[in-house]
Amino acid sequence: MTQPMSGSAIAYPAKSATSSVWFVRWMMAGLVLINLFVFGMVTFSLYQSYDESQQGAELTAQNLSSLLAQHIAGDIDRIDLTLLAAADEVERQLAGGGIDRQALNRFLERQQRRLPEIFSLRTTDAHGIVSHGVGVNPAARQDNSDREYFVRQRYDPKVGLVIARPVYTRLDKRWAVPVSRPFHLPDGTFGGVIYANVSVDHLISTLAAIDVGRRGSASLRNAELRIFARTPVPAHADKVIGEKLAVPELQELIRSDRDAGSYISSHTVDGVERKFAVRKVTGFPLYVVVGRATDEYLAQWKDQATKTALLAALFFLATLVSSWLIYRNWKHQLAATLDLAREEEKFHTVADYTYDWEYWEGPAREMLYMSPSCERVTGYSRAEFLAEPDLIYRIIHPDDQHQMAGHRTDAAHRDDAGVDFRIVRRDGEIRWIAHGCSAVFGRDGQFMGRRANNRDITERVQAEATVRQLNAELEQRVASRTAQLEAANKEIEDFSYSISHDLRTPLRAIAGFAQILVEEHAASLDSEGRRLLDVVHANTVRMGRLIDELLEFLRLGRRPMDFGPVDVAQLVQEIFDELQATVPDRKLRLDLKTPPPLWGDRTMIRRLLSNLLSNAVKFTQPRALAVIEVGGRIEGNLARYYVKDNGVGFDMRYVDKLFQVFERVHPVGQFEGSGTGLAMVKRIVGRHGGSVSAEGQVDVGATISFTLPAREMENDPTQ
Amino acid sequence: MTQLNDAVEILLVEDTPADAELTIRALKKNCLINNLVWVKDGAEALDFVFATGAYAGRDSSHQPRVVLLDLRLPRISGIEVLRRLKQDERTQSIPVVVLTSSKEDVDVEECYRLGVNSYITKPVAFDEFVRVVGELGLYWLLLNKIPNE
């Protein structure tokens, strides 16, 4: 057998595994890339906005610090002007003859009232005793010579304006930043100090006037970085105000002698991380530090960052889920495609491996499919058939073309049709094809051509031809044998005719003339002569009967059979009665064991039973009571019958002679008979397709059995 | 034995002289031996009946009242004689009794088909033979009247 198409798609599973791996790899790569990209973008944008937030906070802090620095510079400028005016007034009064105490106090009071920033404007003498100002009692001799502002004014004549560290005032019991200027006696010597106590509370409210946020801070420090004021006010203000509390970043900044700068620190008074902007108060050794709390100014960014991160996470999840969905869908599709491919493969295999030559011709006579076995049958390849749709009709034997034409006409009107024809193979060999085809209809019932099956039946056709030939020869032989048989039969007939005519004629003459001799010449014969003539007469009669019986025996072989059902029991009873009538003085008993009916020629069977029964009667002659038993039964497909008597029996040594024509087992004269009775029985049984057998014992009796086919009666009772 | 010009009552067609003699004796025993003609074969029988050949001068208007016909005859067989007799209008009314040794079914059937009037198998035993011949002679010669008489 030819191998069907090579390159069939058996490799589907491996291919699918490979493509599956590739698909998953590419999808994972895409997933990672797109998520990396998104994360990059998010990070970048967050970084950007973080940076903007930082810069914005720094800018705000710088602006605020700048604003505060200007404001504070203005305040201090005004206070300085007041101090300078007061110094001028004191020096004018000193130069005018001495200080008018009341006038100076009124002057100082007026000045003090103009400046809400300060709560006192006073003077000390050269020894540091508080001398003038609102609420000053000279008798009390309040000594402030230990104060920084006095010390620095007293011992550094060129110092000018001194802004001292905050102190808790002795007179007013309040925190204050003393701002001082010296005044001189008319001789130019140090005369004392005019100082203004700037309220720390006022400074704090100044700082608090700007919005640094809830957790922001603002502070005012001097060059030593002592805290003058701070907002929010620390819990233990006493331990903060006037102290040198500064983070290293600030110290570094101030040391580098810059007017402005910024830094981030978390080591603050209250431990909150802030971004700080530092601004020097122009013209004064003071610094404004504004801090914006990191968590505050980053709150919005953080909020945005959280939202963005959430969105990014959602995006990641979404891509993950959609990737999985795509993968699953793809997998299903792949599975479906594979299933389809497998199904197609299966059907292809079924079709391609058919032993017969199969094809499908489309409605327009185009060849849609042809099984590879076409090459085995025709010698032409599938490709050739597909390329030339008419090839299939072209290779039909010229003598059978009309068969196919008829079939095509026939097939146009019927769904199923078939025809046998011969084809001429490519190699010229002629093959017989049994062609059968069915119309094909689509799901919507549209005609889709015809599906055909071509079977190579050459061997069968040849076998049939051989069988036909053998049958013909057999018939010929049978006819010739029959003719021979008929000839043989004719010979027998002629022979019988001769016997009947030619033997009987002289016999009749012997018998006739012997009789005439007795009748007409009795007088001239003595008693011995008459006895001899009687012997002649008796023998002619006997010979006549022998001839008659022989003729009857021969006729049995030729007579046509007339089959029918025969009631054996009834027939036996009839024959027995007839026999009994011929020997009325004998005592006979028939023991009938209900033999089954048989299928045979009634006349012949009657003859058969008659011969057997008369034999039984004959050979029981010496018995006072003759008992004749007749029985039978069905044994498988045979019917067996027997006739048994209690007669003289026979010697089993001579059983072979029993059924032969003219053979006798008893001497002539002992029992009447010609020796044709059992031969005739055998002949009749033989013609019925059965067999006979005999069993006997001398002086006990004999049993003659015969079997006939029982099957015929059951199978064909009408015959 | 008989004169040709006499009115023939029995035509015996028999080739075997012994059989012929026995038949004649049997007829005699039955007192039926009036004007019997014995011919020895079929051809002679036909010559006699149709007044041809050796019997050309015979008056064919006087036909036998019965023909006793043996079947096995030289020259023309008994069957053929029977056929010719029964086919001819002039002779078909003559009663023909076939006397034969044969018990062959074919002969009996053929004879009856051809129109035989009786078919007798000659018994071997002579007294039996005498009885049978007597019976048929009584019937055909004494009881049965030929139509044209």
PDB file of N, CA, C and O in Angstrom, chain A residues 361-367 389 447-449:
ATOM      1  N   GLU A 361     -16.418  14.628  -5.398  1.00  0.00           N
ATOM      2  CA  GLU A 361     -16.488  15.500  -6.563  1.00  0.00           C
ATOM      3  C   GLU A 361     -17.459  16.619  -6.261  1.00  0.00           C
ATOM      4  O   GLU A 361     -18.597  16.357  -5.836  1.00  0.00           O
ATOM      5  N   GLY A 362     -17.013  17.859  -6.429  1.00  0.00           N
ATOM      6  CA  GLY A 362     -17.844  19.013  -6.095  1.00  0.00           C
ATOM      7  C   GLY A 362     -18.999  19.195  -7.071  1.00  0.00           C
ATOM      8  O   GLY A 362     -19.090  18.494  -8.084  1.00  0.00           O
ATOM      9  N   PRO A 363     -19.909  20.138  -6.767  1.00  0.00           N
ATOM     10  CA  PRO A 363     -21.082  20.334  -7.628  1.00  0.00           C
ATOM     11  C   PRO A 363     -20.682  20.735  -9.055  1.00  0.00           C
ATOM     12  O   PRO A 363     -21.430  20.465 -10.000  1.00  0.00           O
ATOM     13  N   ALA A 364     -19.524  21.376  -9.197  1.00  0.00           N
ATOM     14  CA  ALA A 364     -19.101  21.794 -10.543  1.00  0.00           C
ATOM     15  C   ALA A 364     -18.120  20.780 -11.144  1.00  0.00           C
ATOM     16  O   ALA A 364     -17.302  21.111 -11.991  1.00  0.00           O
ATOM     17  N   ARG A 365     -18.177  19.529 -10.638  1.00  0.00           N
ATOM     18  CA  ARG A 365     -17.324  18.448 -11.131  1.00  0.00           C
ATOM     19  C   ARG A 365     -15.858  18.645 -10.771  1.00  0.00           C
ATOM     20  O   ARG A 365     -14.978  17.982 -11.333  1.00  0.00           O
ATOM     21  N   GLU A 366     -15.569  19.576  -9.853  1.00  0.00           N
ATOM     22  CA  GLU A 366     -14.177  19.753  -9.452  1.00  0.00           C
ATOM     23  C   GLU A 366     -13.851  18.695  -8.403  1.00  0.00           C
ATOM     24  O   GLU A 366     -14.721  18.292  -7.646  1.00  0.00           O
ATOM     25  N   MET A 367     -12.590  18.263  -8.385  1.00  0.00           N
ATOM     26  CA  MET A 367     -12.208  17.201  -7.464  1.00  0.00           C
ATOM     27  C   MET A 367     -11.846  17.829  -6.120  1.00  0.00           C
ATOM     28  O   MET A 367     -10.863  18.539  -6.007  1.00  0.00           O
ATOM     29  N   PRO A 389      -9.667  16.914 -13.372  1.00  0.00           N
ATOM     30  CA  PRO A 389     -10.889  16.248 -12.891  1.00  0.00           C
ATOM     31  C   PRO A 389     -11.427  15.220 -13.875  1.00  0.00           C
ATOM     32  O   PRO A 389     -12.125  14.290 -13.477  1.00  0.00           O
ATOM     33  N   PHE A 447     -26.692  21.363  -2.296  1.00  0.00           N
ATOM     34  CA  PHE A 447     -25.991  20.264  -2.948  1.00  0.00           C
ATOM     35  C   PHE A 447     -24.492  20.536  -2.944  1.00  0.00           C
ATOM     36  O   PHE A 447     -24.055  21.623  -3.327  1.00  0.00           O
ATOM     37  N   MET A 448     -23.717  19.561  -2.489  1.00  0.00           N
ATOM     38  CA  MET A 448     -22.268  19.771  -2.402  1.00  0.00           C
ATOM     39  C   MET A 448     -21.503  18.716  -3.175  1.00  0.00           C
ATOM     40  O   MET A 448     -20.376  18.380  -2.846  1.00  0.00           O
ATOM     41  N   GLY A 449     -22.135  18.195  -4.203  1.00  0.00           N
ATOM     42  CA  GLY A 449     -21.437  17.235  -5.043  1.00  0.00           C
ATOM     43  C   GLY A 449     -21.733  15.808  -4.634  1.00  0.00           C
ATOM     44  O   GLY A 449     -22.712  15.530  -3.949  1.00  0.00           O
TER      45      GLY A 449
END
